[in-house]
Coordinates of N, CA, C and O in Angstrom, one line a residue:
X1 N 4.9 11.6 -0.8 CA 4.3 10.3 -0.9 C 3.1 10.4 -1.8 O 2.2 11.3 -1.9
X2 N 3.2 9.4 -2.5 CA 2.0 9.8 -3.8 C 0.5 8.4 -2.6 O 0.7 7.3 -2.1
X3 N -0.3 9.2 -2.8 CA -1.7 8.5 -2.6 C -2.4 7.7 -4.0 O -3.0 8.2 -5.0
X4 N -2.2 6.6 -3.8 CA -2.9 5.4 -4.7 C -4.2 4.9 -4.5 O -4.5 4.2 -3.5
X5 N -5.1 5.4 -5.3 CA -6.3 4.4 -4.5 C -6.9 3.2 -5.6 O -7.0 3.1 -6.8
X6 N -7.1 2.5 -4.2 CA -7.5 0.7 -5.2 C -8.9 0.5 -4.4 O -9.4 0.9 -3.3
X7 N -9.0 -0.1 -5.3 CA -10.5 -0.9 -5.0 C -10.7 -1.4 -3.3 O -9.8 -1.9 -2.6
X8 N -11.8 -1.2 -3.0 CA -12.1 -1.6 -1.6 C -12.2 -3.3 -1.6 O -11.9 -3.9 -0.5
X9 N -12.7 -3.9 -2.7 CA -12.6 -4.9 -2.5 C -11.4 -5.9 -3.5 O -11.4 -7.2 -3.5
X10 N -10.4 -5.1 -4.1 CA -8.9 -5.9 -4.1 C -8.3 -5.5 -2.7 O -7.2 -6.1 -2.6
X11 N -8.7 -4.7 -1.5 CA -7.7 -4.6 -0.2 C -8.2 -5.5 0.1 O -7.3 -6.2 0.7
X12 N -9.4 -6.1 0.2 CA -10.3 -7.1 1.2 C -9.4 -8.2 0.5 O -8.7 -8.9 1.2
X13 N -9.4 -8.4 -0.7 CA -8.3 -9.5 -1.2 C -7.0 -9.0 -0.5 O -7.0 -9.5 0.7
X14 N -6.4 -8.5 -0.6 CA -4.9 -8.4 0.0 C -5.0 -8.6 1.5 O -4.0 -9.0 2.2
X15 N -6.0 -8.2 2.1 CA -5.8 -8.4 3.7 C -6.2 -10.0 3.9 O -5.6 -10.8 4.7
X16 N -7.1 -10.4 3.2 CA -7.3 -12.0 3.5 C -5.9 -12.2 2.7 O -5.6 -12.1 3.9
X17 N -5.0 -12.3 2.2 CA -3.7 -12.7 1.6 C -2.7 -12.7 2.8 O -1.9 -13.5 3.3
X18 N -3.1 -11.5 3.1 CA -2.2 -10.9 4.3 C -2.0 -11.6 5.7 O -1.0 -11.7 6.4
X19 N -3.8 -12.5 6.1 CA -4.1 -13.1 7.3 C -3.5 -14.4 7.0 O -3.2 -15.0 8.1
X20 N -3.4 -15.2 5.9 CA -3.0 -16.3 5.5 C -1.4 -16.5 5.2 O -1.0 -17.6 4.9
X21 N -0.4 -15.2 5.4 CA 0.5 -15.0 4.9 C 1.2 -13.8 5.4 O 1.6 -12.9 4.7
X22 N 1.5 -14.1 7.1 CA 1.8 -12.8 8.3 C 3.3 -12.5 7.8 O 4.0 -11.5 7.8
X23 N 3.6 -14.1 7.4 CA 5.8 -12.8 7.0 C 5.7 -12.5 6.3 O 6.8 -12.5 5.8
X24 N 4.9 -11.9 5.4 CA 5.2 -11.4 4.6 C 4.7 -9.8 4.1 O 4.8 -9.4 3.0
X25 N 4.0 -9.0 5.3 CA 4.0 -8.0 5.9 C 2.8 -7.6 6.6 O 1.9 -8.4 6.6
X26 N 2.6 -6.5 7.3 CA 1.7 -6.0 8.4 C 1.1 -5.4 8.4 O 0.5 -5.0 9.5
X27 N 0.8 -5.0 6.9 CA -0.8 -4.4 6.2 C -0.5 -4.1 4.9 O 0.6 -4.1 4.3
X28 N -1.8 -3.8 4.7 CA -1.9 -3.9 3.0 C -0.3 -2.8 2.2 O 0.6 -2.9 1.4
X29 N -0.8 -1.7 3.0 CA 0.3 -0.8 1.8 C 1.4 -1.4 2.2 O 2.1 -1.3 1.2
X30 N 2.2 -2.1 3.1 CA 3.8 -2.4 3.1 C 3.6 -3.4 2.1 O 4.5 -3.6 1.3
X31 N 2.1 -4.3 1.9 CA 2.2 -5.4 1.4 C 2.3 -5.1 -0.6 O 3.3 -5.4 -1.3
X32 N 1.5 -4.6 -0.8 CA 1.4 -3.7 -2.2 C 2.6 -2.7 -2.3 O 2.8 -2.5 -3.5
X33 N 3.7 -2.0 -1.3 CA 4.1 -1.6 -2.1 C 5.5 -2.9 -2.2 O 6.1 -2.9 -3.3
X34 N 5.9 -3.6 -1.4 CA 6.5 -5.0 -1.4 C 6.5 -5.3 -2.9 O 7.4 -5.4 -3.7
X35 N 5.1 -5.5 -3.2 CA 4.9 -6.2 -4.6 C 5.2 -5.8 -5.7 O 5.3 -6.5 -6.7
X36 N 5.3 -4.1 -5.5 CA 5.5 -3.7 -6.3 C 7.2 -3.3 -6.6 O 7.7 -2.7 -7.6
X37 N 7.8 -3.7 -5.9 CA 9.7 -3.6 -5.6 C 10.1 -4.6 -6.0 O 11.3 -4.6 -6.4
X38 N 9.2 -5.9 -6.0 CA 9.6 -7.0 -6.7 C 8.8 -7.2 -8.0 O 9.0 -8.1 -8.8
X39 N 8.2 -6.3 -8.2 CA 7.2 -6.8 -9.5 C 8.7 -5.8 -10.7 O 9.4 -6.4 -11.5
X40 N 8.7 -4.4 -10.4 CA 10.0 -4.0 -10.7 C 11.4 -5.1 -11.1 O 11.9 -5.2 -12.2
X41 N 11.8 -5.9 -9.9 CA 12.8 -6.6 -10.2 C 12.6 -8.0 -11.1 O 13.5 -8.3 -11.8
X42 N 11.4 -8.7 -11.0 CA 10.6 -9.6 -11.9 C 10.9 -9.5 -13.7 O 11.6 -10.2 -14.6
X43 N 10.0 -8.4 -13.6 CA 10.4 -7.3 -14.7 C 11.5 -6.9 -15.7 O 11.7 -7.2 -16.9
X44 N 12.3 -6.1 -14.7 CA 13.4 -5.9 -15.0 C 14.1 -7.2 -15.3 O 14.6 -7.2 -16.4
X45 N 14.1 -8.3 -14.7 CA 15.3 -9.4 -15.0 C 14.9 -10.1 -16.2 O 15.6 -10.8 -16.9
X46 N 13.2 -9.6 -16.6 CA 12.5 -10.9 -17.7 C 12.9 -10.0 -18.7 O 12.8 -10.5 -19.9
X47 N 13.5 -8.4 -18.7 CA 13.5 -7.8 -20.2 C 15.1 -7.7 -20.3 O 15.8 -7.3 -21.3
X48 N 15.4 -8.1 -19.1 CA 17.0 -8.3 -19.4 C 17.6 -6.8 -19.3 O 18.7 -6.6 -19.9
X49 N 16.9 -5.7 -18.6 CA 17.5 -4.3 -18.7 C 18.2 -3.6 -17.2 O 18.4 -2.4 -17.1
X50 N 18.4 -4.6 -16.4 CA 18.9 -3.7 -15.0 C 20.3 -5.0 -14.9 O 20.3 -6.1 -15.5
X51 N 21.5 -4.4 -14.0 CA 22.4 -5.0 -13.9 C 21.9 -5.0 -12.3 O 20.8 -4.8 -11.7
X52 N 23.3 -5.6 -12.0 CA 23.3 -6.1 -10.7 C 22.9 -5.0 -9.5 O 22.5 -5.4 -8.5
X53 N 23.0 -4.3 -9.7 CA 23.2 -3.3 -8.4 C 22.0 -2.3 -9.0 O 21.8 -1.3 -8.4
X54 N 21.5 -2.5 -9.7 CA 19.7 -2.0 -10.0 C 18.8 -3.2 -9.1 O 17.9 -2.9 -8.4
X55 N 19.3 -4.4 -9.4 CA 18.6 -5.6 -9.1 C 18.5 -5.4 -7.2 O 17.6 -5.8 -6.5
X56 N 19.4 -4.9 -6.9 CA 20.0 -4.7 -5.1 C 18.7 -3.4 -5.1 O 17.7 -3.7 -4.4
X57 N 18.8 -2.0 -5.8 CA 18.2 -0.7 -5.2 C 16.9 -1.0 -5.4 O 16.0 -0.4 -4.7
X58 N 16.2 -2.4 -6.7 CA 14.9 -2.4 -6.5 C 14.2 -2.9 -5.5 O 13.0 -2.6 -5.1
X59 N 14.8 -3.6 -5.1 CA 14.2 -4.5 -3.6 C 15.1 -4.3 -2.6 O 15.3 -5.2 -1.8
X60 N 15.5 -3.3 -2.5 CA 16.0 -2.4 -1.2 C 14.7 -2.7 0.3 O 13.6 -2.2 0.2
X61 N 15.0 -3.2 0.9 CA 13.5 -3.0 1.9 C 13.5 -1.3 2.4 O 14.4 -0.5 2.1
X62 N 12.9 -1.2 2.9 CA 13.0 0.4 3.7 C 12.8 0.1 4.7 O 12.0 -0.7 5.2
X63 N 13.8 0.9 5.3 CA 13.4 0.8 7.0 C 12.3 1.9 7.6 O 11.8 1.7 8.7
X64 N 12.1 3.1 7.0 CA 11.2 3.9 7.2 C 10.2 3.1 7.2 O 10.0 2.2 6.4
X65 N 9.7 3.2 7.8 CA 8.1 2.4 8.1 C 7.0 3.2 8.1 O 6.9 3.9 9.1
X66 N 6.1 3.3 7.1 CA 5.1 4.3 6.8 C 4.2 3.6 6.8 O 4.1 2.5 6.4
X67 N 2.8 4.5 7.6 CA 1.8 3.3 8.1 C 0.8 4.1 6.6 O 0.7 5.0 5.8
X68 N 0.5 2.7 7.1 CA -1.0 3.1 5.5 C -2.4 3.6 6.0 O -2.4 3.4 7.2
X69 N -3.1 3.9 5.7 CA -4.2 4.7 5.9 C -4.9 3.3 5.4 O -6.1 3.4 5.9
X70 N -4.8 2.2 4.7 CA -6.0 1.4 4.0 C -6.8 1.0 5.2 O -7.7 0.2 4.9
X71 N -6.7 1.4 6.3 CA -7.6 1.0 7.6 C -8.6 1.9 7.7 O -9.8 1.6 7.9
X72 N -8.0 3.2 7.6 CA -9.0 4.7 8.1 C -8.9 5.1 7.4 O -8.9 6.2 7.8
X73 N -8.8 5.2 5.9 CA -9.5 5.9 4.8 C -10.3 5.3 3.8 O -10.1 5.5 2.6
X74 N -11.4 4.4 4.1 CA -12.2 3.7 3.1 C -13.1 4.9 3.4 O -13.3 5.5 4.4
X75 N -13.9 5.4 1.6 CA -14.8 5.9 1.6 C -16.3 5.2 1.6 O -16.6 4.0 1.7
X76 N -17.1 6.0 1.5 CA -18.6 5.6 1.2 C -18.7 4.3 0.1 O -17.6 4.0 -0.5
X77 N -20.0 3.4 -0.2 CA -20.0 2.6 -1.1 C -20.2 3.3 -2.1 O -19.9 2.6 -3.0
X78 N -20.5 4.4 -2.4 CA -20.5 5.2 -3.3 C -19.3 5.0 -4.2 O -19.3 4.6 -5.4
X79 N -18.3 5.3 -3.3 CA -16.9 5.6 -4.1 C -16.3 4.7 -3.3 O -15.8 5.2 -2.3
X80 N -16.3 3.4 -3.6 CA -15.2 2.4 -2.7 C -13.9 2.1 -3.0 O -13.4 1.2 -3.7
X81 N -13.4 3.2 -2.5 CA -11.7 3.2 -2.7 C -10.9 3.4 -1.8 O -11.4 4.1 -0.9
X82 N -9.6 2.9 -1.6 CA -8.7 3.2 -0.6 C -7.4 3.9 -0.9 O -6.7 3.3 -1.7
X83 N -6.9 5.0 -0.4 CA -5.8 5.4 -0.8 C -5.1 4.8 -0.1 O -5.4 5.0 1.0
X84 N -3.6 3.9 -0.3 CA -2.2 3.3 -0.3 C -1.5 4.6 -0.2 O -1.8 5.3 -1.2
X85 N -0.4 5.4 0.7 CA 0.5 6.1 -0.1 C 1.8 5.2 -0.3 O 2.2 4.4 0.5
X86 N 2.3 5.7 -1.8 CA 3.8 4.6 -2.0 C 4.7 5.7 -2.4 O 4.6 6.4 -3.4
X87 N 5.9 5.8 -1.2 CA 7.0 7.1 -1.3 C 7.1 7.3 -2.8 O 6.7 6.4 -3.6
X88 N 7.7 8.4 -3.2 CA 7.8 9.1 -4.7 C 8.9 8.6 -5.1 O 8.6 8.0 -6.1
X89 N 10.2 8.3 -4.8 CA 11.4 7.8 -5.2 C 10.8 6.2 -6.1 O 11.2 5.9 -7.2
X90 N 9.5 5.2 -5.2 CA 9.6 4.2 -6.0 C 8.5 4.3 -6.8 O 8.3 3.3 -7.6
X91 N 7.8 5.4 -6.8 CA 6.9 6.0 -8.2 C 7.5 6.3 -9.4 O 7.3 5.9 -10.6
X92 N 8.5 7.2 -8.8 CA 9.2 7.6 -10.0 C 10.0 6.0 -10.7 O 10.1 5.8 -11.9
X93 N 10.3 5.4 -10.0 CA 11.4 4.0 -10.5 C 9.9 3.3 -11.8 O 10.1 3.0 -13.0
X94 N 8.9 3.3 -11.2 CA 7.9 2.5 -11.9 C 7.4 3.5 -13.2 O 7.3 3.1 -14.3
X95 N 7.3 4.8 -12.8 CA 6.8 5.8 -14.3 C 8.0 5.6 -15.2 O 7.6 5.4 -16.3
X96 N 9.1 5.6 -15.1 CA 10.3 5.4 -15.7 C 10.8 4.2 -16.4 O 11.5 4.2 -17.4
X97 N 10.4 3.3 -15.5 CA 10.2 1.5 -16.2 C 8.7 1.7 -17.1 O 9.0 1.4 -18.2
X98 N 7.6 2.1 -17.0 CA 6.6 2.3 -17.9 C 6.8 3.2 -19.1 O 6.5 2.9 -20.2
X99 N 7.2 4.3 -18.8 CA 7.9 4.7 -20.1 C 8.6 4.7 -21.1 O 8.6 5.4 -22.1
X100 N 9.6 3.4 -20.5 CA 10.9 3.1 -21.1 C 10.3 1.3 -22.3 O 10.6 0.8 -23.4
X101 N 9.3 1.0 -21.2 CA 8.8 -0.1 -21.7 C 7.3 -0.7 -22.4 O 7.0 -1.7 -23.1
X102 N 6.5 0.9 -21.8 CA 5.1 0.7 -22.6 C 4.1 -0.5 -22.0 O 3.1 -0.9 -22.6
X103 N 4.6 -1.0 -20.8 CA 3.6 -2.5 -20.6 C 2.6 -2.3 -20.2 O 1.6 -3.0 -20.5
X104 N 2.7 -1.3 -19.4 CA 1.2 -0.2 -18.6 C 0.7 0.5 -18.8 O 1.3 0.9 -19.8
X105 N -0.1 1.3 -18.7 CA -0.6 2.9 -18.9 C -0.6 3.8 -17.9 O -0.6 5.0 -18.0
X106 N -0.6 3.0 -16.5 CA -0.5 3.9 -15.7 C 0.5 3.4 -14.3 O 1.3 2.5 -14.6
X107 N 0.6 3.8 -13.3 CA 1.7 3.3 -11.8 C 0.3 2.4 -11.0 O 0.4 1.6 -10.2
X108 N -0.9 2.8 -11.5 CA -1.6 1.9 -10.5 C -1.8 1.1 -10.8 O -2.0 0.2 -10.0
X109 N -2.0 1.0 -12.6 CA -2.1 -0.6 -12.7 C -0.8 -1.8 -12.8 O -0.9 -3.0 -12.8
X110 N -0.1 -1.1 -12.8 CA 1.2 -1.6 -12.5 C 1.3 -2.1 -11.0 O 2.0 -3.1 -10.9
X111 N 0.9 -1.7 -9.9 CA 0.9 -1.6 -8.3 C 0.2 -2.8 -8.4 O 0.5 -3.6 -7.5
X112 N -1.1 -3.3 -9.6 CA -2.6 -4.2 -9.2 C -1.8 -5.6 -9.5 O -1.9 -6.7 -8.9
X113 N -0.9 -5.1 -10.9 CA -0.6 -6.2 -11.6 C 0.5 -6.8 -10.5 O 0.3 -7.7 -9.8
X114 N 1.5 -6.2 -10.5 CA 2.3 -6.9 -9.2 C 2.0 -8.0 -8.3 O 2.3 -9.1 -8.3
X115 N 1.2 -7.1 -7.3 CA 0.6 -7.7 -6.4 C -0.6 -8.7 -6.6 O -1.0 -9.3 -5.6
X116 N -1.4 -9.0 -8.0 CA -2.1 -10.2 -8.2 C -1.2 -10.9 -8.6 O -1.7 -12.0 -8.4
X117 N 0.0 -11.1 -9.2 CA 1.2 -11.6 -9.6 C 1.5 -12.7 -8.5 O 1.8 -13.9 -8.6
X118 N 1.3 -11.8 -7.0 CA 2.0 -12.4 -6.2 C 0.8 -13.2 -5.4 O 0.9 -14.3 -4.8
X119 N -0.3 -12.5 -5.6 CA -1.4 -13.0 -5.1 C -1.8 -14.7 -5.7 O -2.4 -15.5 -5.0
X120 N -1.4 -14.9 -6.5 CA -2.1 -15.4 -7.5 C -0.4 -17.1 -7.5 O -0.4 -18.2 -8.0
X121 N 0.4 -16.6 -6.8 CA 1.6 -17.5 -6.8 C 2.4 -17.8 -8.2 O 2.8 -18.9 -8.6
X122 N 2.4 -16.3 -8.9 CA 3.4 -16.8 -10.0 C 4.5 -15.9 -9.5 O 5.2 -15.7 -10.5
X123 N 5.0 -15.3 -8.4 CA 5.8 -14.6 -8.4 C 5.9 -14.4 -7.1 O 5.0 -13.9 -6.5
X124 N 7.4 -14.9 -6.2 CA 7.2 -15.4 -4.4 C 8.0 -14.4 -4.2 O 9.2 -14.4 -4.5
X125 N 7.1 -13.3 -3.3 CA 7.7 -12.7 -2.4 C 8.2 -13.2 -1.6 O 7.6 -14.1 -1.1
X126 N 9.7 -12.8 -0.9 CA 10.6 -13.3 0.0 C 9.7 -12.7 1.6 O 9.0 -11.7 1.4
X127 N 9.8 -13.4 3.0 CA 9.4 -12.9 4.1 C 9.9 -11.7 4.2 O 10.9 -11.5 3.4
X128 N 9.5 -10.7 5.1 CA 10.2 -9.4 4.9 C 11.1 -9.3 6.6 O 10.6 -9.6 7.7
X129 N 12.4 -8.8 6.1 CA 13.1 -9.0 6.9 C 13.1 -8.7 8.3 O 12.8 -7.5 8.3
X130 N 13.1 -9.1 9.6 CA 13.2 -8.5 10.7 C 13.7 -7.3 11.1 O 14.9 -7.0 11.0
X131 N 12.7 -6.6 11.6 CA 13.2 -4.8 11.6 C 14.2 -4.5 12.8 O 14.7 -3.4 12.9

């Protein structure tokens, strides 16, 4: 699992997102990496480069349930950051869509862009399904 770290205060955005907006997940990293499985499929459908059954493995839900650390790993104000981990299988899908496409420079701003995407109501995450 790769460790992402974002801003202490884009999580405080995503958790107020999060309290306003419970179906649609149960802390920040399920919620960010969510956004980021659709920000992929978004994506993908606007450059016209994934078929049908790409469109299915991007927004695959996982049933693994991996708890996030964005609770108990904020650092000092010094360095206010949080590490997210987002499994390597949907890192690699995103360095691979960035390489192939150049929109990004990096997987974390790609993770920010996503999820203000969704933050922001240009892009509706579906409720996330009952486990």
């Amino acid at each position: 699992m790769a460790g992402l770290n974002f801003s202490k205060r884009f999580i405080e955005k995503c958790r107020e997102y999060i309290a306003q907006n419970p179906s649609l997940a149960t802390d920040v990293g399920e919620f960010i990496r969510r956004c980021g499985r659709l920000g992929l499929l978004e994506l993908s459908k606007s450059l016209g480069d994934c078929d049908e059954e790409e469109r299915k493995s991007y927004y695959a839900y996982s049933s693994r349930r991996k708890r996030s650390n964005a609770d108990t790993n904020s650092h000092t104000s010094s360095n206010p950051v949080t590490s997210i981990y987002v499994p390597d299988e949907e890192v690699n899908k995103v360095r691979k869509f960035i390489q192939k496409h150049g929109l990004f420079r990096t997987v974390i701003s790609f993770y920010y862009f996503c999820t203000w995407m969704v933050m922001l109501g240009y892009w509706k995450l579906p409720p996330k399904p009952p486990v």
